[in-house]
Tab-separated table of C-alpha atoms in Angstrom:
chain	number	residue	atom	x	y	z
Z	30	MET	CA	1.907	-2.954	13.044
Z	31	ILE	CA	2.632	-0.476	9.794
Z	32	TYR	CA	0.499	3.289	9.938
Z	33	SER	CA	-1.559	4.601	7.201
Z	34	MET	CA	-1.114	8.312	6.979
Z	35	THR	CA	-4.854	8.908	6.744
Z	36	GLY	CA	-7.231	9.607	9.051
Z	37	TYR	CA	-10.001	10.779	11.349
Z	38	ALA	CA	-10.417	10.738	14.448
Z	39	ALA	CA	-13.258	13.344	16.157
Z	40	LYS	CA	-13.899	13.677	20.482
Z	41	THR	CA	-16.678	16.122	22.531
Z	42	ARG	CA	-16.236	15.906	26.621
Z	43	ALA	CA	-17.704	17.928	29.071
Z	44	ALA	CA	-15.559	19.984	31.082
Z	45	PRO	CA	-15.289	23.010	33.535
Z	46	GLY	CA	-17.802	25.799	32.067
Z	47	GLY	CA	-18.650	23.918	28.976
Z	48	VAL	CA	-17.884	21.784	26.477
Z	49	LEU	CA	-14.638	20.769	24.967
Z	50	HIS	CA	-13.840	19.445	20.915
Z	51	VAL	CA	-11.040	17.752	19.226
Z	52	GLU	CA	-10.925	16.787	15.824
Z	53	LEU	CA	-8.248	15.848	13.614
Z	54	LYS	CA	-8.174	15.072	10.225
Z	55	SER	CA	-4.836	13.463	8.601
Z	56	VAL	CA	-3.667	12.242	5.197
Z	57	ASN	CA	0.040	12.126	3.401
Z	58	SER	CA	2.741	14.121	3.507
Z	59	ARG	CA	6.552	13.888	3.733
Z	60	TYR	CA	6.962	15.148	6.182
Z	61	LEU	CA	5.111	15.929	10.081
Z	62	ASP	CA	3.081	18.644	8.786
Z	63	CYS	CA	0.708	20.305	11.045
Z	64	LEU	CA	-1.989	23.001	10.654
Z	65	PHE	CA	-4.009	24.018	14.628
Z	66	ARG	CA	-6.839	25.652	14.753
Z	67	VAL	CA	-7.509	26.217	18.283
Z	68	CYS	CA	-10.300	28.983	19.993
Z	69	ASP	CA	-9.400	31.737	21.468
Z	70	GLU	CA	-10.343	30.162	25.250
Z	71	LEU	CA	-7.752	27.730	24.698
Z	72	ARG	CA	-5.078	29.741	22.320
Z	73	LEU	CA	-2.500	28.958	25.624
Z	74	VAL	CA	-2.584	25.600	24.962
Z	75	GLU	CA	-1.318	25.309	21.305
Z	76	PRO	CA	2.706	24.871	22.308
Z	77	ALA	CA	1.502	22.058	24.331
Z	78	LEU	CA	-0.929	20.550	21.630
Z	79	ARG	CA	1.853	20.722	19.109
Z	80	GLU	CA	4.311	18.700	21.026
Z	81	LEU	CA	1.824	15.544	22.215
Z	82	VAL	CA	1.275	15.078	18.563
Z	83	GLY	CA	5.351	15.552	17.666
Z	84	THR	CA	5.220	12.390	19.899
Z	85	ARG	CA	2.960	10.207	18.390
Z	86	LEU	CA	3.366	10.725	15.021
Z	87	THR	CA	6.277	10.749	12.723
Z	88	ARG	CA	5.045	12.338	9.327
Z	89	GLY	CA	2.084	12.920	7.623
Z	90	LYS	CA	-0.374	16.636	7.622
Z	91	LEU	CA	-3.286	16.551	9.976
Z	92	GLU	CA	-5.371	19.199	10.762
Z	93	CYS	CA	-5.924	20.286	14.373
Z	94	ARG	CA	-9.141	21.899	16.147
Z	95	VAL	CA	-9.554	22.744	19.513
Z	96	SER	CA	-13.335	24.203	20.621
Z	97	PHE	CA	-15.288	25.315	23.075
Z	98	ALA	CA	-18.153	25.629	24.246
Z	99	SER	CA	-18.402	28.143	26.859
Z	100	GLY	CA	-21.701	27.193	29.175
Z	101	ALA	CA	-22.831	25.030	27.017
Z	102	GLY	CA	-22.548	22.139	29.394
Z	103	GLY	CA	-24.989	23.494	32.147
Z	104	GLY	CA	-27.992	22.293	30.687
Z	105	ALA	CA	-31.127	24.141	33.063
Z	106	SER	CA	-29.442	25.225	35.107
Z	107	ALA	CA	-27.171	27.808	32.609
Z	108	THR	CA	-28.311	31.620	33.361
Z	109	LEU	CA	-27.330	34.726	31.257
Z	110	ASN	CA	-24.259	37.208	32.280
Z	111	ALA	CA	-26.462	40.416	33.790
Z	112	ASP	CA	-23.055	42.432	33.350
Z	113	VAL	CA	-21.843	40.760	29.400
Z	114	LEU	CA	-25.251	41.347	28.224
Z	115	ASP	CA	-25.511	45.015	29.801
Z	116	ARG	CA	-22.394	45.742	27.755
Z	117	LEU	CA	-23.167	44.775	24.750
Z	118	ARG	CA	-26.955	46.919	24.829
Z	119	SER	CA	-23.960	49.874	25.676
Z	120	CYS	CA	-22.027	49.136	22.984
Z	121	GLU	CA	-24.929	48.117	20.602
Z	122	GLN	CA	-26.565	52.059	21.702
Z	123	ARG	CA	-22.525	54.018	20.809
Z	124	VAL	CA	-22.431	51.956	17.380
Z	125	ARG	CA	-25.927	52.250	16.882
Z	126	SER	CA	-26.048	56.757	17.457
Z	127	VAL	CA	-22.701	56.677	14.768
Z	128	LEU	CA	-24.480	53.463	12.363
Z	129	PRO	CA	-28.215	53.902	12.620
Z	130	LEU	CA	-28.508	51.053	9.501
Z	131	ALA	CA	-25.966	49.113	11.461
Z	132	THR	CA	-27.768	45.386	11.944
Z	133	PRO	CA	-28.667	45.239	14.951
Z	134	LEU	CA	-27.379	41.942	17.044
Z	135	SER	CA	-29.376	39.086	16.829
Z	136	VAL	CA	-30.417	36.531	19.502
Z	137	ALA	CA	-28.065	33.895	18.357
Z	138	ASP	CA	-25.079	36.813	19.012
Z	139	ILE	CA	-25.166	37.004	22.181
Z	140	LEU	CA	-25.576	33.706	23.482
Z	141	ARG	CA	-22.566	33.415	21.118
Z	142	TRP	CA	-20.978	36.006	22.944
Z	143	PRO	CA	-17.395	35.033	25.355
Z	144	GLY	CA	-18.516	34.985	28.489
Z	145	VAL	CA	-22.307	35.343	28.103
Z	146	PHE	CA	-23.078	31.973	30.400
Z	147	GLY	CA	-22.171	32.328	33.912
Z	148	ASP	CA	-19.270	33.772	34.449
Z	149	ASP	CA	-16.850	36.017	32.124
Z	150	THR	CA	-13.528	34.403	32.922
Z	151	LEU	CA	-12.104	30.532	32.281
Z	152	ASP	CA	-10.309	28.748	34.853
Z	153	LEU	CA	-7.515	27.785	32.379
Z	154	ALA	CA	-5.292	25.524	35.187
Z	155	THR	CA	-8.436	23.520	35.052
Z	156	LEU	CA	-9.210	23.482	31.095
Z	157	ALA	CA	-6.219	23.379	29.870
Z	158	PRO	CA	-5.567	19.556	31.532
Z	159	ALA	CA	-9.075	18.214	30.062
Z	160	CYS	CA	-8.377	19.796	27.029
Z	161	LEU	CA	-4.684	18.092	26.151
Z	162	ALA	CA	-6.471	15.164	27.734
Z	163	LEU	CA	-9.209	15.098	25.671
Z	164	ALA	CA	-6.513	15.606	22.952
Z	165	ALA	CA	-4.777	12.560	23.588
Z	166	ASP	CA	-7.818	10.100	23.534
Z	167	THR	CA	-8.754	11.536	20.040
Z	168	LEU	CA	-5.544	11.110	19.170
Z	169	ASP	CA	-5.375	7.503	20.272
Z	170	GLU	CA	-8.103	6.896	18.345
Z	171	LEU	CA	-6.888	8.465	15.263
Z	172	ASN	CA	-3.961	5.762	15.571
Z	173	ALA	CA	-6.220	3.311	15.922
Z	174	CYS	CA	-7.776	4.560	12.373
Z	175	ARG	CA	-5.335	4.465	11.810
Z	176	ALA	CA	-3.817	0.868	11.426
Z	177	ARG	CA	-6.621	-0.135	10.966
Z	178	GLU	CA	-5.748	0.974	7.250
Z	179	GLY	CA	-2.195	0.565	7.580
Z	180	GLU	CA	-3.124	-3.104	8.022
Z	181	LYS	CA	-4.913	-2.839	5.309
Z	182	MET	CA	-2.173	-1.718	2.705
Z	183	ALA	CA	0.911	-4.188	4.307
Z	184	GLU	CA	-1.913	-7.101	2.911
Z	185	ALA	CA	-1.791	-5.516	-0.504
Z	186	LEU	CA	1.886	-5.231	-0.098
Z	187	SER	CA	2.754	-8.705	0.824
Z	188	GLN	CA	0.025	-10.298	-1.853
Z	189	ARG	CA	2.175	-8.480	-4.265
Z	190	VAL	CA	5.858	-9.601	-3.075
Z	191	ALA	CA	4.467	-13.354	-3.104
Z	192	ARG	CA	3.313	-12.678	-6.915
Z	193	MET	CA	6.821	-11.135	-7.333
Z	194	ARG	CA	8.575	-14.339	-6.267
Z	195	ALA	CA	6.275	-16.894	-7.847
Z	196	LEU	CA	7.128	-14.533	-11.207
Z	197	LEU	CA	10.959	-15.299	-10.142
Z	198	ARG	CA	10.747	-18.806	-9.283
Z	199	ALA	CA	9.241	-19.472	-13.260
Z	200	VAL	CA	11.319	-16.767	-14.921
Z	201	GLU	CA	15.115	-18.501	-13.175
Z	202	PRO	CA	13.995	-21.766	-15.017
Z	203	ARG	CA	13.943	-20.045	-17.900
Z	204	ILE	CA	17.051	-17.652	-18.448
Z	205	PRO	CA	19.821	-20.928	-19.548
Z	206	GLU	CA	17.705	-22.088	-22.448
Z	207	ALA	CA	17.071	-18.148	-23.288
Z	208	GLN	CA	21.380	-17.460	-23.006
Z	209	ALA	CA	22.109	-20.243	-24.849
Z	210	ALA	CA	19.576	-19.407	-27.483
Z	211	PHE	CA	21.254	-15.833	-27.454
Z	212	ALA	CA	24.390	-17.950	-28.118
Z	213	GLU	CA	23.707	-19.275	-30.517
Z	214	ARG	CA	22.535	-16.593	-33.120
Z	215	LEU	CA	25.671	-14.537	-31.531
Z	216	ARG	CA	27.328	-17.700	-32.857
Z	217	GLN	CA	26.054	-16.829	-36.271
Z	218	ARG	CA	27.462	-13.242	-36.481
Z	219	LEU	CA	30.722	-14.169	-35.363
Z	220	LEU	CA	30.890	-16.569	-38.279
Z	221	GLU	CA	30.149	-13.448	-40.458
Z	222	VAL	CA	32.699	-11.479	-38.364
Z	223	VAL	CA	35.600	-14.214	-38.838
Z	224	GLU	CA	34.502	-14.052	-42.919
Z	225	ALA	CA	35.558	-10.621	-42.863
Z	226	ALA	CA	38.423	-10.920	-40.588
Z	227	ASP	CA	37.224	-8.058	-38.497
Z	228	GLY	CA	38.844	-9.599	-35.410
Z	229	GLU	CA	38.096	-5.722	-33.165
Z	230	ARG	CA	34.229	-6.415	-34.632
Z	231	MET	CA	34.875	-9.885	-32.588
Z	232	ARG	CA	36.394	-8.909	-29.174
Z	233	GLN	CA	32.518	-6.153	-29.173
Z	234	GLU	CA	30.747	-9.132	-29.576
Z	235	VAL	CA	32.394	-10.670	-26.934
Z	236	ALA	CA	31.768	-7.990	-24.400
Z	237	PHE	CA	28.801	-7.139	-25.380
Z	238	PHE	CA	27.411	-11.051	-25.028
Z	239	ALA	CA	29.178	-11.066	-21.895
Z	240	ALA	CA	27.356	-8.412	-20.393
Z	241	ARG	CA	24.001	-9.144	-21.796
Z	242	ILE	CA	23.095	-12.483	-20.911
Z	243	ASP	CA	24.186	-12.227	-17.466
Z	244	VAL	CA	21.098	-11.940	-14.999
Z	245	ALA	CA	22.126	-13.728	-12.282
Z	246	GLU	CA	22.612	-10.251	-10.640
Z	247	GLU	CA	19.835	-8.836	-11.000
Z	248	LEU	CA	17.273	-11.726	-9.869
Z	249	THR	CA	19.637	-11.736	-6.602
Z	250	ARG	CA	19.510	-8.528	-5.748
Z	251	LEU	CA	14.933	-8.238	-6.531
Z	252	ALA	CA	14.793	-11.522	-3.726
Z	253	ALA	CA	17.250	-9.666	-1.376
Z	254	HIS	CA	14.824	-6.403	-1.461
Z	255	LEU	CA	11.736	-8.586	-1.716
Z	256	ASP	CA	13.591	-10.239	1.404
Z	257	GLU	CA	13.529	-6.317	3.167
Z	258	VAL	CA	10.555	-5.727	2.084
Z	259	GLU	CA	8.439	-8.154	4.136
Z	260	ARG	CA	11.479	-7.810	7.299
Z	261	VAL	CA	10.446	-3.921	6.875
Z	262	LEU	CA	6.460	-5.011	6.691
Z	263	ALA	CA	6.716	-7.409	9.648
Z	264	ALA	CA	8.667	-4.109	11.938
Z	265	GLY	CA	6.260	-1.784	11.668
Z	266	GLY	CA	7.179	1.062	12.692
Z	267	ALA	CA	7.427	4.396	10.337
Z	268	SER	CA	8.548	2.629	7.669
Z	269	GLY	CA	7.207	4.946	4.902
Z	270	LYS	CA	10.755	6.276	3.424
Z	271	ARG	CA	12.485	3.528	3.914
Z	272	LEU	CA	9.271	0.801	1.698
Z	273	ASP	CA	9.905	3.828	-0.494
Z	274	PHE	CA	13.325	3.556	-1.207
Z	275	LEU	CA	13.085	-0.399	-1.273
Z	276	MET	CA	9.770	0.652	-4.074
Z	277	GLN	CA	13.118	2.596	-5.920
Z	278	GLU	CA	16.016	-0.205	-5.950
Z	279	LEU	CA	12.472	-2.753	-6.844
Z	280	ASN	CA	11.666	-0.546	-9.961
Z	281	ARG	CA	16.021	-0.434	-10.392
Z	282	GLU	CA	16.325	-4.279	-10.995
Z	283	ALA	CA	13.100	-4.458	-12.589
Z	284	ASN	CA	14.751	-1.612	-15.541
Z	285	THR	CA	18.132	-3.905	-15.507
Z	286	LEU	CA	16.392	-6.861	-16.470
Z	287	ALA	CA	14.078	-6.044	-18.950
Z	288	SER	CA	17.030	-4.502	-20.559
Z	289	LYS	CA	19.426	-7.158	-20.488
Z	290	SER	CA	15.850	-9.275	-21.281
Z	291	LEU	CA	16.639	-12.795	-24.311
Z	292	VAL	CA	13.560	-13.679	-24.905
Z	293	ALA	CA	9.883	-12.384	-24.985
Z	294	GLU	CA	8.796	-14.745	-22.184
Z	295	VAL	CA	12.114	-12.422	-20.095
Z	296	SER	CA	10.779	-9.292	-21.168
Z	297	GLN	CA	6.868	-10.275	-20.206
Z	298	THR	CA	7.752	-10.309	-16.038
Z	299	ALA	CA	10.188	-7.910	-16.320
Z	300	ILE	CA	7.369	-6.119	-17.832
Z	301	GLU	CA	4.405	-7.190	-15.185
Z	302	PHE	CA	7.121	-6.470	-12.101
Z	303	LYS	CA	7.559	-3.351	-12.377
Z	304	LEU	CA	3.449	-2.858	-12.630
Z	305	LEU	CA	3.404	-4.574	-9.317
Z	306	ILE	CA	6.263	-1.828	-8.467
Z	307	GLU	CA	4.409	0.587	-8.805
Z	308	GLN	CA	1.053	-0.672	-7.612
Z	309	MET	CA	3.197	-1.448	-4.109
Z	310	ARG	CA	4.171	2.468	-4.836
Z	311	GLU	CA	1.033	3.570	-4.709
Z	312	GLN	CA	0.389	2.154	-1.358
Z	313	VAL	CA	4.161	3.570	-0.174
Z	314	GLN	CA	3.034	6.923	-0.922
Z	315	ASN	CA	0.798	6.502	1.774
Z	316	ILE	CA	2.509	4.455	4.822
Z	317	GLU	CA	3.867	6.813	7.998
């Protein structure tokens, strides 16, 4: 399966002492680039979170937010920690004795204060596994989102591959006719050279003709690259870099075909190739 590097997922779950929330956002990036915003209570879990992400993702710029609402899961049974309230009142009185104009603590400030509900300490031995389990579930949802987006991209790429194959089938029969037309023009020029008895120029014209009209190799390589694109799409997995390389190779062959073009129809085909390749390249840039 092909995965997009763009995705979003968020999950919330009750945990011992409060509620955990994990939010993941990912966009395209050349490498795996992770930014973690973890609440202070769970800062020690960040290395394990980083390792977990590394086992699930290979490319993309990921932003991971982890928060913990202390006591928020207690509902009606939640109680205020009297010791914490006393310390807050004492600290506020000392501050205001020195700075009388300081803004007093609001009820909202107090309720958000760590440890104000229940015990001031957290059981990390229990909370850390719960956090990692929630992060793993959120990663599953993120990858499902990336897979849905990747499926659409793979379909769009396959449609363009089919269009390029149709162009190849249409242009191949035109090559002999184009070669014959170019050969006639060359014959007329050679007649002029013979009249001038310029043997060196004749050899140059013949060498130029041989290189100019032979596009069979380019057509063969184009078909081979399209085969490889289809194979990579079918194989799935982390294939963005491989597909990006194939886009470069397809573009190289399309440029060569355009430079060797003998008639307007072949030139137009080469231009359409390049347009399709550019559209494919835009899609590929967002594939993992």
